[in-house]
Coordinates of C-alpha atoms in Angstrom, one line a residue:
M1 CA 19.2 133.9 101.3
R2 CA 20.4 131.3 99.2
N3 CA 21.1 133.5 96.2
K4 CA 23.4 135.5 98.7
T5 CA 24.9 132.6 99.9
K6 CA 25.9 132.0 96.1
I7 CA 27.0 135.5 95.6
M8 CA 29.1 135.5 98.4
F9 CA 30.8 132.1 97.4
T10 CA 31.6 133.3 94.4
L11 CA 33.1 136.9 95.7
F12 CA 35.5 134.8 97.9
I13 CA 36.5 132.6 95.1
L14 CA 37.3 135.7 92.8
L15 CA 39.2 137.3 95.7
L16 CA 41.4 134.1 96.1
M17 CA 42.1 134.3 92.1
L18 CA 43.4 137.8 92.2
T19 CA 47.2 138.1 92.5
G20 CA 47.1 141.8 93.3
C21 CA 50.8 143.3 94.0
W22 CA 52.3 140.3 95.7
G23 CA 55.3 139.8 93.3
S24 CA 56.2 143.5 92.8
R25 CA 59.8 144.8 93.8
G26 CA 60.6 148.3 95.5
I27 CA 62.4 150.9 93.6
N28 CA 65.4 150.3 95.7
E29 CA 65.4 146.6 94.7
Q30 CA 66.8 146.9 91.2
L31 CA 69.3 148.7 89.3
Y32 CA 67.7 151.0 86.7
I33 CA 70.3 151.3 83.9
E34 CA 70.3 154.8 82.2
A35 CA 73.6 154.5 79.9
L36 CA 74.5 152.0 77.7
G37 CA 78.1 151.7 76.3
V38 CA 79.4 149.2 73.4
D39 CA 83.1 149.0 72.5
Y40 CA 84.8 146.1 70.6
K41 CA 88.5 145.5 71.3
D42 CA 90.6 142.6 70.1
G43 CA 87.7 140.4 69.1
K44 CA 86.1 141.1 72.4
Y45 CA 82.7 142.5 73.0
I46 CA 83.0 145.3 76.1
V47 CA 79.7 146.8 77.4
Y48 CA 79.4 149.2 79.8
T49 CA 76.4 150.9 81.9
E50 CA 75.5 153.7 83.9
S51 CA 73.3 153.9 87.0
A52 CA 72.3 156.9 89.2
V53 CA 70.9 156.7 92.6
F54 CA 66.9 157.5 92.3
S55 CA 66.6 159.1 95.9
S56 CA 69.3 162.0 94.6
I57 CA 67.5 162.6 91.5
A58 CA 64.4 162.9 93.5
K59 CA 65.7 164.8 95.4
Q60 CA 66.4 167.6 92.8
E61 CA 63.5 167.2 91.1
G62 CA 61.5 167.6 93.9
G63 CA 63.4 171.0 95.2
G64 CA 65.1 169.0 98.0
A65 CA 68.4 170.1 99.3
Q66 CA 71.4 167.6 98.3
A67 CA 74.3 167.6 101.0
A68 CA 76.7 165.6 98.4
E69 CA 77.6 164.5 94.8
S70 CA 75.3 162.1 93.2
P71 CA 77.2 159.1 92.4
V72 CA 77.4 157.4 89.5
L73 CA 77.9 153.5 89.1
V74 CA 79.3 152.3 85.9
G75 CA 79.2 148.6 85.0
R76 CA 81.8 146.7 82.6
E77 CA 82.0 143.4 81.1
E78 CA 83.3 141.8 78.2
G79 CA 82.4 138.7 76.1
D80 CA 83.0 136.9 72.7
T81 CA 79.5 138.2 72.0
L82 CA 77.1 141.0 73.1
T83 CA 74.7 138.6 74.7
M84 CA 77.9 136.9 76.9
A85 CA 79.1 140.2 78.0
F86 CA 75.5 141.4 79.1
R87 CA 74.7 138.0 80.9
K88 CA 78.1 138.1 82.4
L89 CA 77.1 141.9 83.9
E90 CA 73.9 140.7 85.2
K91 CA 75.5 137.8 87.2
S92 CA 78.1 140.3 88.3
S93 CA 75.3 142.5 89.7
Q94 CA 73.9 143.1 93.1
F95 CA 70.4 143.7 91.8
P96 CA 68.6 142.5 89.0
I97 CA 69.1 145.0 86.4
Y98 CA 66.5 147.0 84.4
Y99 CA 66.8 148.1 81.2
G100 CA 63.5 150.0 80.4
H101 CA 64.9 153.4 81.6
V102 CA 67.8 153.5 78.7
Q103 CA 68.2 157.3 77.3
V104 CA 71.5 156.9 76.3
I105 CA 73.4 154.4 73.9
L106 CA 77.2 155.3 73.4
F107 CA 79.2 153.3 70.6
S108 CA 83.0 153.6 70.9
E109 CA 84.6 154.5 67.4
R110 CA 85.9 150.6 66.7
V111 CA 82.0 149.7 66.9
I112 CA 81.0 152.3 64.3
K113 CA 83.6 151.5 61.7
E114 CA 83.1 147.3 62.3
K115 CA 80.3 146.3 64.3
L116 CA 77.5 148.6 64.3
S117 CA 74.8 146.8 62.0
E118 CA 75.3 143.8 64.2
V119 CA 75.0 145.7 67.8
I120 CA 72.2 147.8 66.8
S121 CA 70.5 144.6 66.0
H122 CA 71.1 143.0 69.1
I123 CA 69.9 146.1 71.1
G124 CA 67.1 146.8 69.3
H125 CA 65.5 143.1 69.8
D126 CA 65.6 144.0 73.4
P127 CA 61.7 144.8 74.3
L128 CA 62.4 147.1 77.1
I129 CA 64.8 149.5 75.2
R130 CA 63.1 152.2 73.7
F131 CA 63.9 153.4 70.1
T132 CA 63.7 157.1 71.2
A133 CA 67.3 156.4 73.2
W134 CA 69.8 158.8 71.6
I135 CA 72.6 157.7 70.0
F136 CA 76.4 158.9 70.5
G137 CA 79.8 157.8 69.2
T138 CA 83.2 158.4 70.7
S139 CA 86.9 157.8 70.4
E140 CA 87.4 158.5 74.3
E141 CA 87.5 155.5 76.7
I142 CA 83.5 154.9 77.3
N143 CA 84.1 154.6 81.0
E144 CA 85.4 157.8 81.5
V145 CA 82.5 159.2 79.4
L146 CA 80.3 157.5 81.5
M147 CA 81.7 158.6 84.7
A148 CA 81.9 162.2 83.7
K149 CA 80.1 164.2 86.6
S150 CA 77.1 166.8 86.2
L151 CA 77.9 170.6 87.2
F152 CA 77.1 171.9 90.6
K153 CA 76.7 168.0 91.7
Q154 CA 73.5 167.4 90.1
A155 CA 72.0 164.1 89.1
P156 CA 74.4 162.1 86.2
T157 CA 71.1 162.6 84.2
Y158 CA 71.7 166.3 83.9
K159 CA 74.9 166.0 81.0
V160 CA 74.7 166.9 77.6
L161 CA 74.1 162.8 76.7
F162 CA 70.5 163.2 78.2
H163 CA 69.3 166.2 76.5
P164 CA 71.0 166.8 73.3
D165 CA 67.7 168.0 71.8
S166 CA 68.0 171.4 73.7
M167 CA 71.6 171.3 73.8
L168 CA 72.1 171.1 69.8
Q169 CA 69.9 174.1 69.1
R170 CA 72.8 176.8 69.2
N171 CA 75.9 176.6 67.7
H172 CA 76.0 173.3 66.8
S173 CA 76.3 171.7 62.9
V174 CA 75.1 167.9 63.9
N175 CA 71.6 167.1 65.3
P176 CA 70.7 164.9 68.1
L177 CA 70.0 161.3 66.8
S178 CA 67.7 158.6 68.3
M179 CA 67.9 155.4 67.6
Q180 CA 64.9 155.2 65.6
M181 CA 66.4 158.0 63.6
L182 CA 69.0 155.9 62.9
L183 CA 67.5 152.9 61.8
R184 CA 65.5 155.0 59.4
D185 CA 68.0 157.6 57.8
G186 CA 71.3 155.1 58.4
S187 CA 69.4 152.6 56.5
E188 CA 68.7 154.6 53.3
P189 CA 70.9 153.5 50.2
F190 CA 71.6 157.4 49.2
G191 CA 72.0 160.2 51.8
S192 CA 73.8 160.0 55.3
A193 CA 73.3 159.8 59.0
I194 CA 75.5 161.3 61.2
I195 CA 76.2 160.0 64.7
P196 CA 77.1 163.0 66.9
N197 CA 80.8 162.5 68.4
I198 CA 81.4 163.1 72.2
K199 CA 84.6 164.5 73.2
L200 CA 85.8 164.9 77.0
V201 CA 87.1 168.8 77.5
K202 CA 89.0 169.7 80.8
G203 CA 89.6 173.1 81.9
K204 CA 86.9 175.2 79.9
W205 CA 84.7 175.2 83.0
H206 CA 85.7 175.6 86.9
E207 CA 83.7 174.5 89.9
D208 CA 85.3 176.1 92.9
N209 CA 88.9 175.1 92.4
D210 CA 88.4 171.6 90.2
K211 CA 88.2 171.5 86.6
P212 CA 85.6 169.1 86.0
M213 CA 86.3 166.5 83.0
L214 CA 82.8 167.4 80.6
P215 CA 81.3 165.6 77.3
T216 CA 80.8 167.8 74.6
I217 CA 80.0 167.7 71.3
N218 CA 82.2 167.9 68.3
G219 CA 81.2 166.9 64.8
G220 CA 80.3 163.5 64.3
Y221 CA 80.5 160.3 62.2
V222 CA 79.3 159.9 58.8
L223 CA 77.3 156.8 57.6
N224 CA 75.4 155.3 54.3
S225 CA 73.5 152.2 54.4
M226 CA 75.0 151.6 57.9
N227 CA 78.6 151.5 56.9
F228 CA 81.0 154.0 58.2
K229 CA 82.1 156.9 55.5
G230 CA 84.4 159.1 57.8
K231 CA 84.3 161.2 60.6
L232 CA 83.8 165.2 60.3
N233 CA 84.3 167.8 63.1
D234 CA 82.5 170.8 63.7
A235 CA 84.5 172.9 61.4
E236 CA 84.4 170.7 58.7
L237 CA 80.5 170.2 59.1
H238 CA 79.9 174.2 59.3
G239 CA 77.2 174.2 56.3
L240 CA 74.9 171.7 57.8
E241 CA 74.1 174.9 60.4
W242 CA 72.6 176.5 57.7
L243 CA 70.7 173.3 55.6
T244 CA 68.6 171.5 58.7
K245 CA 65.3 171.3 59.5
E246 CA 65.6 171.1 63.0
K247 CA 65.4 174.6 65.1
K248 CA 68.7 176.4 65.2
E249 CA 70.0 179.6 66.7
N250 CA 73.4 180.1 65.4
K251 CA 75.8 182.5 66.1
L252 CA 77.8 183.7 63.2
E253 CA 81.1 186.1 63.9
I254 CA 81.9 188.0 60.5
S255 CA 85.5 189.3 59.8
L256 CA 84.2 193.1 59.4
G257 CA 85.2 195.0 62.3
D258 CA 83.9 193.3 65.9
T259 CA 80.7 191.8 64.3
V260 CA 78.6 189.3 65.8
V261 CA 75.5 188.2 64.3
E262 CA 72.4 185.8 65.0
L263 CA 70.7 184.1 62.0
D264 CA 67.4 183.0 62.0
V265 CA 67.6 180.5 58.8
K266 CA 63.9 180.5 57.3
G267 CA 64.0 177.7 55.1
Y268 CA 66.1 175.9 52.2
K269 CA 65.0 174.2 49.1
I270 CA 67.4 171.8 47.2
K271 CA 66.6 171.4 43.2
L272 CA 67.5 169.0 41.0
N273 CA 68.2 171.1 37.7
K274 CA 67.1 170.0 34.7
P275 CA 67.4 168.3 32.0
V276 CA 70.4 166.0 33.4
Q277 CA 72.8 165.1 30.8
N278 CA 75.4 162.6 32.0
E279 CA 75.6 164.3 35.2
L280 CA 74.0 165.5 38.5
K281 CA 73.4 168.9 39.3
Y282 CA 71.7 170.5 42.2
T283 CA 70.8 174.0 43.3
I284 CA 70.5 174.9 46.9
D285 CA 68.4 178.1 47.8
V286 CA 68.7 179.7 51.4
K287 CA 66.9 182.3 53.2
A288 CA 67.7 183.8 56.3
K289 CA 66.8 186.6 58.7
A290 CA 70.0 188.3 60.8
T291 CA 70.0 190.3 63.9
I292 CA 72.9 191.8 65.3
D293 CA 74.3 190.7 68.6
E294 CA 77.6 193.0 68.7
N295 CA 78.7 195.5 66.0
L296 CA 81.4 197.5 67.8
D297 CA 82.3 199.5 64.3
I298 CA 79.1 200.3 62.6
V299 CA 79.1 199.0 59.3
P300 CA 76.6 199.7 56.3
R301 CA 73.8 197.3 56.1
K302 CA 74.3 196.3 52.7
E303 CA 77.8 195.2 53.1
L304 CA 77.0 193.4 56.0
E305 CA 74.6 191.2 54.5
K306 CA 76.9 190.7 51.6
K307 CA 79.7 189.4 54.4
I308 CA 76.9 187.0 55.9
V309 CA 75.7 185.9 52.3
H310 CA 79.6 184.9 51.5
K311 CA 80.2 183.4 54.5
M312 CA 77.3 181.0 54.9
K313 CA 77.8 179.9 50.8
K314 CA 81.5 179.4 51.4
D315 CA 80.6 177.2 54.7
I316 CA 77.8 175.2 52.5
E317 CA 80.1 174.9 49.6
Q318 CA 82.9 173.6 51.7
T319 CA 81.3 171.1 53.6
Y320 CA 79.6 169.7 50.5
L321 CA 83.2 169.2 49.3
N322 CA 84.3 167.5 52.9
G323 CA 81.4 165.0 52.1
I324 CA 82.6 164.4 48.5
S325 CA 86.0 163.4 50.1
I326 CA 84.6 160.8 51.8
D327 CA 82.2 159.8 49.3
S328 CA 79.3 160.9 51.2
D329 CA 76.2 163.1 50.3
I330 CA 76.4 165.5 53.6
Y331 CA 73.0 167.2 52.4
N332 CA 71.0 164.2 51.1
L333 CA 70.9 165.8 47.9
T334 CA 70.4 162.5 45.8
R335 CA 67.8 161.2 48.5
S336 CA 64.5 162.9 47.2
T337 CA 66.2 162.4 43.9
Y338 CA 66.1 158.7 44.6
R339 CA 62.5 158.3 45.4
K340 CA 61.4 160.4 42.3
S341 CA 63.9 158.8 39.9
P342 CA 65.8 156.0 41.5
S343 CA 67.5 155.4 37.6
L344 CA 69.4 158.7 38.1
V345 CA 71.0 158.3 41.0
K346 CA 71.6 154.3 40.1
K347 CA 73.5 155.9 36.9
Y348 CA 75.3 159.1 38.0
A349 CA 77.0 159.8 41.1
L350 CA 77.9 163.1 42.8
Q351 CA 81.1 164.8 41.7
N352 CA 82.7 167.8 43.2
D353 CA 80.7 170.2 41.0
S354 CA 77.3 168.5 41.2
L355 CA 76.5 171.4 43.5
D356 CA 75.9 173.9 40.6
S357 CA 74.5 176.8 42.6
V358 CA 74.0 177.8 46.0
K359 CA 72.0 180.8 46.3
V360 CA 71.7 182.5 49.9
K361 CA 69.4 185.4 50.4
V362 CA 69.6 187.3 54.0
Q363 CA 68.0 190.2 55.3
I364 CA 69.0 192.0 58.6
V365 CA 65.9 192.4 60.8
H366 CA 67.2 194.2 64.2
A367 CA 70.5 196.1 64.6
G368 CA 69.5 196.5 68.7
S369 CA 69.7 200.5 69.6
Q370 CA 72.1 201.2 66.8
K371 CA 71.4 203.1 63.4
Y372 CA 72.4 201.8 60.3
K373 CA 73.4 203.5 56.8
D374 CA 72.3 201.6 53.8

């Protein structure tokens, strides 16, 4: 009996020591930030936050009906330092702000040119912000980008900013960039990292009688060692569509009749030609398979393959030169050389003719119902 009393007393003491969930907050008692924006103007840091109503997201993902457009809440504050700007924004909020759901970080062009390392360092020290957040840059007004609505009155997380990994698989030269990738590639002493550029476009899509302003991706900001080198658009970066380790499904329009080709680039190799004598010389070897989407005027297979090869080589060579014009190694030719022979890339710089040879091999594997003559 005495032992039972001791056990009961011990259990009672333990129960008193359990904290349970007394200090927890409900989902409607915090402001969950999904996107951050940072600008720098006239010596002041300007911070933006984007939040959405969780109930609207739950309705869509749970299959429930949605009667009205999902609202977007954008906060703005400025300060002499980033810390001051964030603290002032938190003071004006009606709820405690929680940063653990940040998926997107948007930098103004001014930040990328002048304050990128400082801003990245500050954000990276926040224990709640994950390094998987997607990174973008823009010359647009940040609040306008964040306020842009999704189509079909969906939640704001159904914009391109929140899923670039799927959006950039087709017909885009730049690849999605996370904060982890930026810190890894952007800090390398050789080669480049590219922050995708967000541009607002209106009138391309109509939703009933409305022409919504939609964020799109067009080229990007080229960095080396976290320093801004230049801004190139999609047309100037075309060669990257054929030289990427990411899975791409690129359409290529050939100026031979009305032919549209889909290319499946299987792989590429970069080789440093030896012996190296007072300069660096590289060869790029690309292999691709093509399927024909449209070919209204039947063209002999061999002739079409030559046209595709010519177009790809021209894109690759021109993008290389566009990179050289802003003192950038767009294809990261020197990065592998630096790891194997650092003295070479420290001694010799890339020149216009350092890309010595581009070899492209294309095979048409499928032409739909059309018959081809060899």
